[in-house]
Coordinates of C-alpha atoms in Angstrom, one line a residue:
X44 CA 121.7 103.7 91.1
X45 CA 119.2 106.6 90.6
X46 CA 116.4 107.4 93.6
X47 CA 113.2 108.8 92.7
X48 CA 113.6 111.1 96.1
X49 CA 110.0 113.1 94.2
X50 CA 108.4 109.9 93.6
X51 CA 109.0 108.7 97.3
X52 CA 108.3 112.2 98.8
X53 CA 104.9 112.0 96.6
X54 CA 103.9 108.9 97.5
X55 CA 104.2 109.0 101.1
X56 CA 102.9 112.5 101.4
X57 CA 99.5 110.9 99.5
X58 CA 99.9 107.8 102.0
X59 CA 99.6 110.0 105.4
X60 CA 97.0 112.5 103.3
X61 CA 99.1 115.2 103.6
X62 CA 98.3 117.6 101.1
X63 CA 101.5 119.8 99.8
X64 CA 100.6 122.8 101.5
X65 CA 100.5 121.1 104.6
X66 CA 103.7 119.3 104.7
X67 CA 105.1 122.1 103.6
X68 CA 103.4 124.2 106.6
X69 CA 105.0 121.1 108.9
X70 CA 108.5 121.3 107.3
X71 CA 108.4 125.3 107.3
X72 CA 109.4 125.4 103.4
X73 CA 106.7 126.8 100.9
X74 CA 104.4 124.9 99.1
X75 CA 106.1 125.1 95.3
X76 CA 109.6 123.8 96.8
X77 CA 107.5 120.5 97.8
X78 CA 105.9 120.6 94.2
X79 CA 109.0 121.0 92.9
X80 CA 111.0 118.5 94.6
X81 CA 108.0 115.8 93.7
X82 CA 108.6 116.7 90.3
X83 CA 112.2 115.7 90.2
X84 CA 112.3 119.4 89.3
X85 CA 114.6 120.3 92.0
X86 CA 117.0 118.3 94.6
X87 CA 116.6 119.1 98.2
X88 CA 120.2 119.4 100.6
X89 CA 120.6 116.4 102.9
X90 CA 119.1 119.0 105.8
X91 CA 116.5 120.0 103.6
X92 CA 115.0 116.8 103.0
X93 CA 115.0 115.5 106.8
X94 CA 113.3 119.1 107.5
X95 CA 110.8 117.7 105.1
X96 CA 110.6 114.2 105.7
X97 CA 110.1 115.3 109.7
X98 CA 107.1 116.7 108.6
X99 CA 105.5 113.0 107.8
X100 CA 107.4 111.8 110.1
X101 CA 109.5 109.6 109.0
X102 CA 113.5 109.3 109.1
X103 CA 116.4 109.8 106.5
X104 CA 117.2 106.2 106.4
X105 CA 113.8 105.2 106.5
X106 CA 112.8 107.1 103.6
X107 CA 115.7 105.9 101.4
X108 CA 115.1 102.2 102.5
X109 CA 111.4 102.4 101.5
X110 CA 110.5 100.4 98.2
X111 CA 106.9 101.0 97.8
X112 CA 104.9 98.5 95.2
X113 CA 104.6 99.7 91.8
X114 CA 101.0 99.2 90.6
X115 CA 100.3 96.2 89.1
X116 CA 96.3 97.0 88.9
X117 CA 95.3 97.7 84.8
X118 CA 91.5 98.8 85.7
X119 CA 89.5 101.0 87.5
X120 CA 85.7 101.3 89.0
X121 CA 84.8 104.9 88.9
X122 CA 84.7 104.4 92.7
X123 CA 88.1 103.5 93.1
X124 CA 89.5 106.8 91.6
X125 CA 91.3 108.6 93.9
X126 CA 89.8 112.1 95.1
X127 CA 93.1 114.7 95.3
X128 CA 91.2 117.4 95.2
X129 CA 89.2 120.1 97.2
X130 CA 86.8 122.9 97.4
X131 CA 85.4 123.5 94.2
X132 CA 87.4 121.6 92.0
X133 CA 87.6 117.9 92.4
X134 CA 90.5 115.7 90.7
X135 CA 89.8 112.3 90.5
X136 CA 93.0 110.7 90.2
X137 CA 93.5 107.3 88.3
X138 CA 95.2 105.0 90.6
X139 CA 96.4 105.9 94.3
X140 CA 100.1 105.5 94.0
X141 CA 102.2 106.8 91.2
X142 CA 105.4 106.0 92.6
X143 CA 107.6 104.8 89.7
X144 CA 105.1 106.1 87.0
X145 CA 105.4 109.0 84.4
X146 CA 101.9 109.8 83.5
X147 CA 98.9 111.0 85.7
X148 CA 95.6 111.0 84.6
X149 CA 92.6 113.1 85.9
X150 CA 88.4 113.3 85.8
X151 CA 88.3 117.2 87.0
X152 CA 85.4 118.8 87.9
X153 CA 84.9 122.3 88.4
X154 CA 81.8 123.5 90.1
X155 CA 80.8 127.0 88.4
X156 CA 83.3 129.9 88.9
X157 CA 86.2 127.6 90.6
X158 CA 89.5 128.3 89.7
X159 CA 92.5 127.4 90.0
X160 CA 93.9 130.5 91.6
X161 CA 94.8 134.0 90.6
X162 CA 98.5 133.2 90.0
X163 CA 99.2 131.1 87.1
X164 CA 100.4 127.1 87.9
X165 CA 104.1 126.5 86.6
X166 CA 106.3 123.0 86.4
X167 CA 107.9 120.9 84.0
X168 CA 106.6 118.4 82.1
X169 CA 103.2 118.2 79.8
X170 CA 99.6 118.6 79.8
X171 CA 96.6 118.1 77.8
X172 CA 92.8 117.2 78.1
X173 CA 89.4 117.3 76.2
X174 CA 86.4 119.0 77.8
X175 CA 83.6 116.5 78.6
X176 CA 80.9 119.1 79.8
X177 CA 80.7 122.4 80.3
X178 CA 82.8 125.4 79.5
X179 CA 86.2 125.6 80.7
X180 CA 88.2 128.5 80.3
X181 CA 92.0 128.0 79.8
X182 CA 94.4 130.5 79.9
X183 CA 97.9 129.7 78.3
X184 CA 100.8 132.6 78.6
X185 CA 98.6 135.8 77.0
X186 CA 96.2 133.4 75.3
X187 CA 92.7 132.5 76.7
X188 CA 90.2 130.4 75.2
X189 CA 86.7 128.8 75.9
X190 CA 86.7 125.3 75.3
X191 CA 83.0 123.6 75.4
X192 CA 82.4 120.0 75.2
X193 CA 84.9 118.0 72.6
X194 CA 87.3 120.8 72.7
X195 CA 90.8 120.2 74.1
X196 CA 94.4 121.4 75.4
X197 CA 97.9 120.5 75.3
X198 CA 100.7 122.3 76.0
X199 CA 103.9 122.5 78.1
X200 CA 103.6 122.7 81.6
X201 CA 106.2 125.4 81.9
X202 CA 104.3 128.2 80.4
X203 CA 102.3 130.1 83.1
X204 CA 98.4 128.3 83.0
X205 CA 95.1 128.2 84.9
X206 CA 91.9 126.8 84.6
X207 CA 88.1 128.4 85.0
X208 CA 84.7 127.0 85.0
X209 CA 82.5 129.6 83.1
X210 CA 78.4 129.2 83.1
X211 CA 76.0 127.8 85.5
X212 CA 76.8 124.2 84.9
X213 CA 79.6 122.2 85.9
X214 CA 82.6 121.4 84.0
X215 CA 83.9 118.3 83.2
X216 CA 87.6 117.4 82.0
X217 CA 89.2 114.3 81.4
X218 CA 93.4 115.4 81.5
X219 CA 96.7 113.6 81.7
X220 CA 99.8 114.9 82.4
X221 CA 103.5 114.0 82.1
X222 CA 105.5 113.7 85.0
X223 CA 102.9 113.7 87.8
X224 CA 102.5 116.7 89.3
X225 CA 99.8 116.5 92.3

């Protein structure tokens, strides 16, 4: 029988709005071991996962015995999008539990000059999206383009990445990527 420990850990971090840098602040482990573990990317020790889990709190046995709902819900009001994000970039995330699913879809906005930080993001999986409004400046290993609205990206996850509003207007993305990642 195979566990979805990153599934579970993602899940009821989301439940007790934890963001990763926090439990990760409670646990005393860094940020991208969390992001990693919730990606199925990497598999914590035993000790290293109660350090973790003691940081929602919940227990070992608990955790293992937990069998959260899989969503049965097939559409969404725009207000029932879930808001992940903060400061200057909002991700509006399709559904609020992704326990058991493979794909996670986003409405981003970035308000003009947000990034998403000076060092590149980097996990597994895949990612694309199409630029609604605005201009969105994507940077991809050495490569960096401008995409305006209609113009999109899709590449794998694994290759060093961030994301820039450009202009005086926001910037609007609709994205999806492949495992979840936030």
């Amino acid at each position: 029988m195979s566990v979805d420990i990153g599934g579970r850990l993602r899940y009821l971090r989301i439940a007790h709005n934890l963001s990763q840098r926090e439990l990760a602040k409670r646990a005393g482990v860094t940020n991208s071991t969390i992001s990693l573990i919730e990606s199925n990317a990497s598999n914590p020790s035993v000790g290293a996962l109660k350090r973790i889990l003691d940081g929602i709190p919940i227990g070992l046995a608990e955790f293992f015995a937990f069998e959260p709902d899989r969503p049965k819900k097939a559409f969404y009001r725009a207000d029932e999008l879930t808001e992940i994000g903060k400061g200057g970039i909002s991700y509006r995330q399709l559904g609020d539990n992704l326990f058991g699913r493979s794909l996670q879809i986003l409405k981003e906005c970035y308000q003009p000059g947000a990034d998403t930080g000076k060092v590149p993001l980097v996990h597994d999986g895949e990612e694309g999206g199409i630029v609604l409004s605005g201009r969105l400046e994507v940077t991809v290993d050495d490569e960096r383009r401008i995409l305006g609205p209609g113009d999109a990206y899709y590449f794998e996850s694994r290759r060093p990445h961030r994301f820039r509003c450009v202009g005086p207007v926001p910037c609007e993305v609709i994205s999806a990527c492949t495992p979840p990642t936030f």
